[in-house]
PDB file of C-alpha atoms in Angstrom:
ATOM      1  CA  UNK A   1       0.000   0.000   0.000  1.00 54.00           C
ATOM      2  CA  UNK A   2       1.324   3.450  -0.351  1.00 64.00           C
ATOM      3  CA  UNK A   3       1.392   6.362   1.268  1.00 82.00           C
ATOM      4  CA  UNK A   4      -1.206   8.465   0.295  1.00 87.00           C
ATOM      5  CA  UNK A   5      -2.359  12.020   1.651  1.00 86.00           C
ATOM      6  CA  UNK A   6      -6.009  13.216   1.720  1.00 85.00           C
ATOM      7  CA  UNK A   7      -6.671  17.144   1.459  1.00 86.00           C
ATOM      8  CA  UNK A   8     -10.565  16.923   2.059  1.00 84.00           C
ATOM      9  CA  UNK A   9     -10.816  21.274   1.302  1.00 80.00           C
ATOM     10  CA  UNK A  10      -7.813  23.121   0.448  1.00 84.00           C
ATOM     11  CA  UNK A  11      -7.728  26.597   1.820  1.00 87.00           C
ATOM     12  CA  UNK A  12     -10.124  28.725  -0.620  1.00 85.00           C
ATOM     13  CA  UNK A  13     -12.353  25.638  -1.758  1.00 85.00           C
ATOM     14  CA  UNK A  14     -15.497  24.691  -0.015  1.00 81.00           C
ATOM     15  CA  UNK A  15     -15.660  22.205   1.496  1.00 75.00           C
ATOM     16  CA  UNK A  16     -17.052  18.534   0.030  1.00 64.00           C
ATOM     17  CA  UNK A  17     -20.168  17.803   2.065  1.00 63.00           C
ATOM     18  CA  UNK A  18     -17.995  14.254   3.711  1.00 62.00           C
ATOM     19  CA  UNK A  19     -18.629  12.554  -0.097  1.00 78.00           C
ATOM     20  CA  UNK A  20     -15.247  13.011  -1.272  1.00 82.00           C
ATOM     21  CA  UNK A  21     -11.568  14.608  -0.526  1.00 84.00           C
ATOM     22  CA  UNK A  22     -10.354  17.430  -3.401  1.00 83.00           C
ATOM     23  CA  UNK A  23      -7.085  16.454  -3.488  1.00 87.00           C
ATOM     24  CA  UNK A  24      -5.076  13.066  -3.265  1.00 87.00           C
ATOM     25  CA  UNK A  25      -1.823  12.805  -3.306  1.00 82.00           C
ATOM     26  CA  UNK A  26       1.142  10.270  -2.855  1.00 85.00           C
ATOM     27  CA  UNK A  27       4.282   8.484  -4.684  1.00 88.00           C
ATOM     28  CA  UNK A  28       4.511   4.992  -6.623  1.00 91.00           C
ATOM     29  CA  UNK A  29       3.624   2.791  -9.515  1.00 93.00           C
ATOM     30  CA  UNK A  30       0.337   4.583 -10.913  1.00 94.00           C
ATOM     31  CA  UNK A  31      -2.896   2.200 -11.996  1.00 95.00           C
ATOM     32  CA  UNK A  32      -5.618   3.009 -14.300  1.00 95.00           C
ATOM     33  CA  UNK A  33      -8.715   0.969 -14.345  1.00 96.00           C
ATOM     34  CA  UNK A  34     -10.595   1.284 -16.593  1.00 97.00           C
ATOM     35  CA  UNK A  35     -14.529   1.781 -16.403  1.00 97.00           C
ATOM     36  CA  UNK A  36     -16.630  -1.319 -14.560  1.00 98.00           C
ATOM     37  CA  UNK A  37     -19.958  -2.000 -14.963  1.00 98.00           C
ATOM     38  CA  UNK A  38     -22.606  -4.225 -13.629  1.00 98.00           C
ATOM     39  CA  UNK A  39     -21.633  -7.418 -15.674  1.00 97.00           C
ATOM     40  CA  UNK A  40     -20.499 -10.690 -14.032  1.00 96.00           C
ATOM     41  CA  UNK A  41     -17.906 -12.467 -14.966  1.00 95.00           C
ATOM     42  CA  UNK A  42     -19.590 -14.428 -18.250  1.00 95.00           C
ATOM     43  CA  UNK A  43     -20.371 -10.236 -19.160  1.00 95.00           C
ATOM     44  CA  UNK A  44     -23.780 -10.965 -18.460  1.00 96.00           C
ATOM     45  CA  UNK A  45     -25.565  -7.877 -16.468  1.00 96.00           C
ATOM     46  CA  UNK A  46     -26.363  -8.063 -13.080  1.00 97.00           C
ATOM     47  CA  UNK A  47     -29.538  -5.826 -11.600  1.00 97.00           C
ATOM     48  CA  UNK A  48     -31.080  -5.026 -14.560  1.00 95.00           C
ATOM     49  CA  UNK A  49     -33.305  -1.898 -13.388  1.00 97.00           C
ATOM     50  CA  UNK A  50     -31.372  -2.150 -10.095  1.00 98.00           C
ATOM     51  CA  UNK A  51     -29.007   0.448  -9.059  1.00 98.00           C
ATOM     52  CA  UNK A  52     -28.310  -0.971  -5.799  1.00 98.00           C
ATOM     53  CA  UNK A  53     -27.488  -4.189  -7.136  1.00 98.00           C
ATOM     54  CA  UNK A  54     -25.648  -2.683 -10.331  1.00 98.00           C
ATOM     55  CA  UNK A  55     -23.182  -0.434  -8.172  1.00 98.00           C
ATOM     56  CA  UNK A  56     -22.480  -3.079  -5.409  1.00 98.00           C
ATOM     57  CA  UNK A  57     -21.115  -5.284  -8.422  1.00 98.00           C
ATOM     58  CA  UNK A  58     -19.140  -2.034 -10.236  1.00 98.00           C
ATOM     59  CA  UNK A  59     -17.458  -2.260  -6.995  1.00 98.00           C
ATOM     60  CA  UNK A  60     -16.799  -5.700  -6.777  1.00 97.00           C
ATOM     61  CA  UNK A  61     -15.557  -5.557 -10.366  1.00 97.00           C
ATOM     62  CA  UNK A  62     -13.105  -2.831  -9.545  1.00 98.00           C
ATOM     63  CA  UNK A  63     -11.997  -4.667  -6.580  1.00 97.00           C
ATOM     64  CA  UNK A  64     -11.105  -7.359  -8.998  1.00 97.00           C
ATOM     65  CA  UNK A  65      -9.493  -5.175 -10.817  1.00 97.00           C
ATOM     66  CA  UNK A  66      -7.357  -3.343  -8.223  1.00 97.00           C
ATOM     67  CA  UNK A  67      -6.205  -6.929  -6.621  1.00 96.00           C
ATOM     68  CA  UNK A  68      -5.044  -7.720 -10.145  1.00 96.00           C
ATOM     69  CA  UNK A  69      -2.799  -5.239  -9.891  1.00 95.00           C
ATOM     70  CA  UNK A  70      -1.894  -5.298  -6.734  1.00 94.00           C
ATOM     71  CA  UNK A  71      -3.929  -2.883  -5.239  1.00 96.00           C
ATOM     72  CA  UNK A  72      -6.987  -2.242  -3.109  1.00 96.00           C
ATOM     73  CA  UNK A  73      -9.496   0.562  -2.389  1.00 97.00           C
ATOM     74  CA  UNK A  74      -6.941   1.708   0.161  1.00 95.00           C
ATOM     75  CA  UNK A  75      -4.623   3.060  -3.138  1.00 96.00           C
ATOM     76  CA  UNK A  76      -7.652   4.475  -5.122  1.00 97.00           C
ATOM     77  CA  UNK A  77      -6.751   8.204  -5.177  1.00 96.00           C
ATOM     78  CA  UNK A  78      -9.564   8.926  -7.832  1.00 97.00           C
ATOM     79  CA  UNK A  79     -12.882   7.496  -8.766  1.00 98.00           C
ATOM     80  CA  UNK A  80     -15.433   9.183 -11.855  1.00 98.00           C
ATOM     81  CA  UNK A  81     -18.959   8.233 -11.827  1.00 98.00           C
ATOM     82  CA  UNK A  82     -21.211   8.003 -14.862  1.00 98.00           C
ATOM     83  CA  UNK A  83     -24.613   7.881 -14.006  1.00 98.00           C
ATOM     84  CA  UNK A  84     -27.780   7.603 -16.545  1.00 98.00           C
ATOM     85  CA  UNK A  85     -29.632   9.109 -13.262  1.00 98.00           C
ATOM     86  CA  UNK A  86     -27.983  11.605 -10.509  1.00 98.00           C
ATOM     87  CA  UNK A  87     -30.797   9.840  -8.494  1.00 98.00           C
ATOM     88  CA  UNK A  88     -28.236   6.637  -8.312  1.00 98.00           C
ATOM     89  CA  UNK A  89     -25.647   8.070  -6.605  1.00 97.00           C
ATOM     90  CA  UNK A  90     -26.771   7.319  -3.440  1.00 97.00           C
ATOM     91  CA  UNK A  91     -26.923   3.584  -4.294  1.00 98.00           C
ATOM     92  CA  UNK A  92     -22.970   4.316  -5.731  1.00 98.00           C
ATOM     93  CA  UNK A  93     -22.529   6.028  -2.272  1.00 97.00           C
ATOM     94  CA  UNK A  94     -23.701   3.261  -0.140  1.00 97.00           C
ATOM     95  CA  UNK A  95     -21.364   0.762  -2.403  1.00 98.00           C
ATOM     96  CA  UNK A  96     -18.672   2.949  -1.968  1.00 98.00           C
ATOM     97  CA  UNK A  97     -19.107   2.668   1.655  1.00 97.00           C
ATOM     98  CA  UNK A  98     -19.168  -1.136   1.748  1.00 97.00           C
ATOM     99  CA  UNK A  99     -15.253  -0.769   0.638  1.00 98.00           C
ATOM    100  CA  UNK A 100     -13.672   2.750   1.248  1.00 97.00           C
ATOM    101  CA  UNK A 101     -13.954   3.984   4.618  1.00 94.00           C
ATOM    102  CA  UNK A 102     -14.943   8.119   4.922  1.00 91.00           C
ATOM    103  CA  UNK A 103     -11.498   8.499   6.629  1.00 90.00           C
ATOM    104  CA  UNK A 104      -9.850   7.146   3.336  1.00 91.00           C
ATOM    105  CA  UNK A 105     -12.199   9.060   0.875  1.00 93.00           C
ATOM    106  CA  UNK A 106     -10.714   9.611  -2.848  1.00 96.00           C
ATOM    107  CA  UNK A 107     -11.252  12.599  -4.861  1.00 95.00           C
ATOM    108  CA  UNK A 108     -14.018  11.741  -6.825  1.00 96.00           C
ATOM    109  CA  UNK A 109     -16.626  13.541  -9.755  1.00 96.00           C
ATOM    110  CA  UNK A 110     -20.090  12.163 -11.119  1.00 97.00           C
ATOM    111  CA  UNK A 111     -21.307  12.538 -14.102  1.00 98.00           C
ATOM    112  CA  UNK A 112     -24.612  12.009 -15.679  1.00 98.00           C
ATOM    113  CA  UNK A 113     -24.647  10.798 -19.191  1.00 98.00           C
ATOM    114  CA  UNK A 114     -27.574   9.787 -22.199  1.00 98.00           C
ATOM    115  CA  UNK A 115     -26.261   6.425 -22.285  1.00 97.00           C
ATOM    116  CA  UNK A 116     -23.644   4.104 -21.543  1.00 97.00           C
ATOM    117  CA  UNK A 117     -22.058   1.387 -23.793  1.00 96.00           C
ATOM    118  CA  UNK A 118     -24.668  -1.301 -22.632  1.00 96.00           C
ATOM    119  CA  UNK A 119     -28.308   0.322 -22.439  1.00 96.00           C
ATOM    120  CA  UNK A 120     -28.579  -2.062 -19.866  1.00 97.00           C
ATOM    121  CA  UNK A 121     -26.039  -0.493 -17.399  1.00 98.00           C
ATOM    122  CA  UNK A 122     -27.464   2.712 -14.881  1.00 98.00           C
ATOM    123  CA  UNK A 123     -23.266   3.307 -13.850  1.00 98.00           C
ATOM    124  CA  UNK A 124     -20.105   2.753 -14.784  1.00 98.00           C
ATOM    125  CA  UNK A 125     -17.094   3.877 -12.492  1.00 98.00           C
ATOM    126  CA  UNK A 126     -13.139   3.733 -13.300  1.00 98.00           C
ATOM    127  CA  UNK A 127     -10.128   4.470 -10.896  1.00 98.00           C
ATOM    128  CA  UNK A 128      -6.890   5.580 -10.637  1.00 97.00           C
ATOM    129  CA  UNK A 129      -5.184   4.681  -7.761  1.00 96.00           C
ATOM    130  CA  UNK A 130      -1.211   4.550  -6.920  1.00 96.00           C
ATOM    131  CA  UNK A 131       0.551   1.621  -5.415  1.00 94.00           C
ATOM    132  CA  UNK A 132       4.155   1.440  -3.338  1.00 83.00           C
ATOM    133  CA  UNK A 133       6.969   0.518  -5.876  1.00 78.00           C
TER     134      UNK A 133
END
């Protein structure tokens, strides 16, 4: 894991409402991963109609993803949301919760879009996070 420092509100900038930390900072081998979304493992979706069930597996898929490299939520220093609804996000909150503390929040932006890739999909999240060397 490495050693990363949250800035929740830099002098000047309000501050986040406890959702997120502005800044992120810290030194290693960076990791992209790219956008999950609610498909299992066959890339059949899961909680069609569902956003509770759709972002609790977008987590567990970038979970995957971050142990495949290494990493875990504790390295994410960034997370983007795409929404088809800004009335998900507090289903994308509560599956953030289930795996990143509020102590260890990432910077983070959401973002509602017409559509994603599969019209089945109500979010899609990626992350950047950065792991010792």
């Amino acid at each position: 894991m490495s050693e990363l420092t949250r800035i929740p509100a830099p002098d000047g900038v309000a501050a986040a409402a406890a959702q997120y930390s502005h800044v992120v900072l810290g030194t290693g081998r960076f990791v992209a991963i790219a956008g999950q979304l609610a498909l299992d493992e066959r890339g059949r979706p899961v909680g069609e109609g569902d956003p509770e069930a759709q972002a609790r597996q977008v987590f567990e898929n970038l979970r995957r993803c971050l142990a495949a490299a290494g990493a875990t939520f504790d390295d994410v220093v960034k997370l983007t949301y795409f929404v088809t609804d800004m009335a998900h996000m507090p289903a994308v909150r509560a599956a953030r919760a289930e795996h990143i503390p509020d102590d260890r929040l990432p910077a983070a932006s959401a973002v509602q879009v017409a559509a994603l890739v599969r019209p089945e999909c109500l979010i899609e999240v990626e992350a950047f996070a950065v792991v010792a060397p």
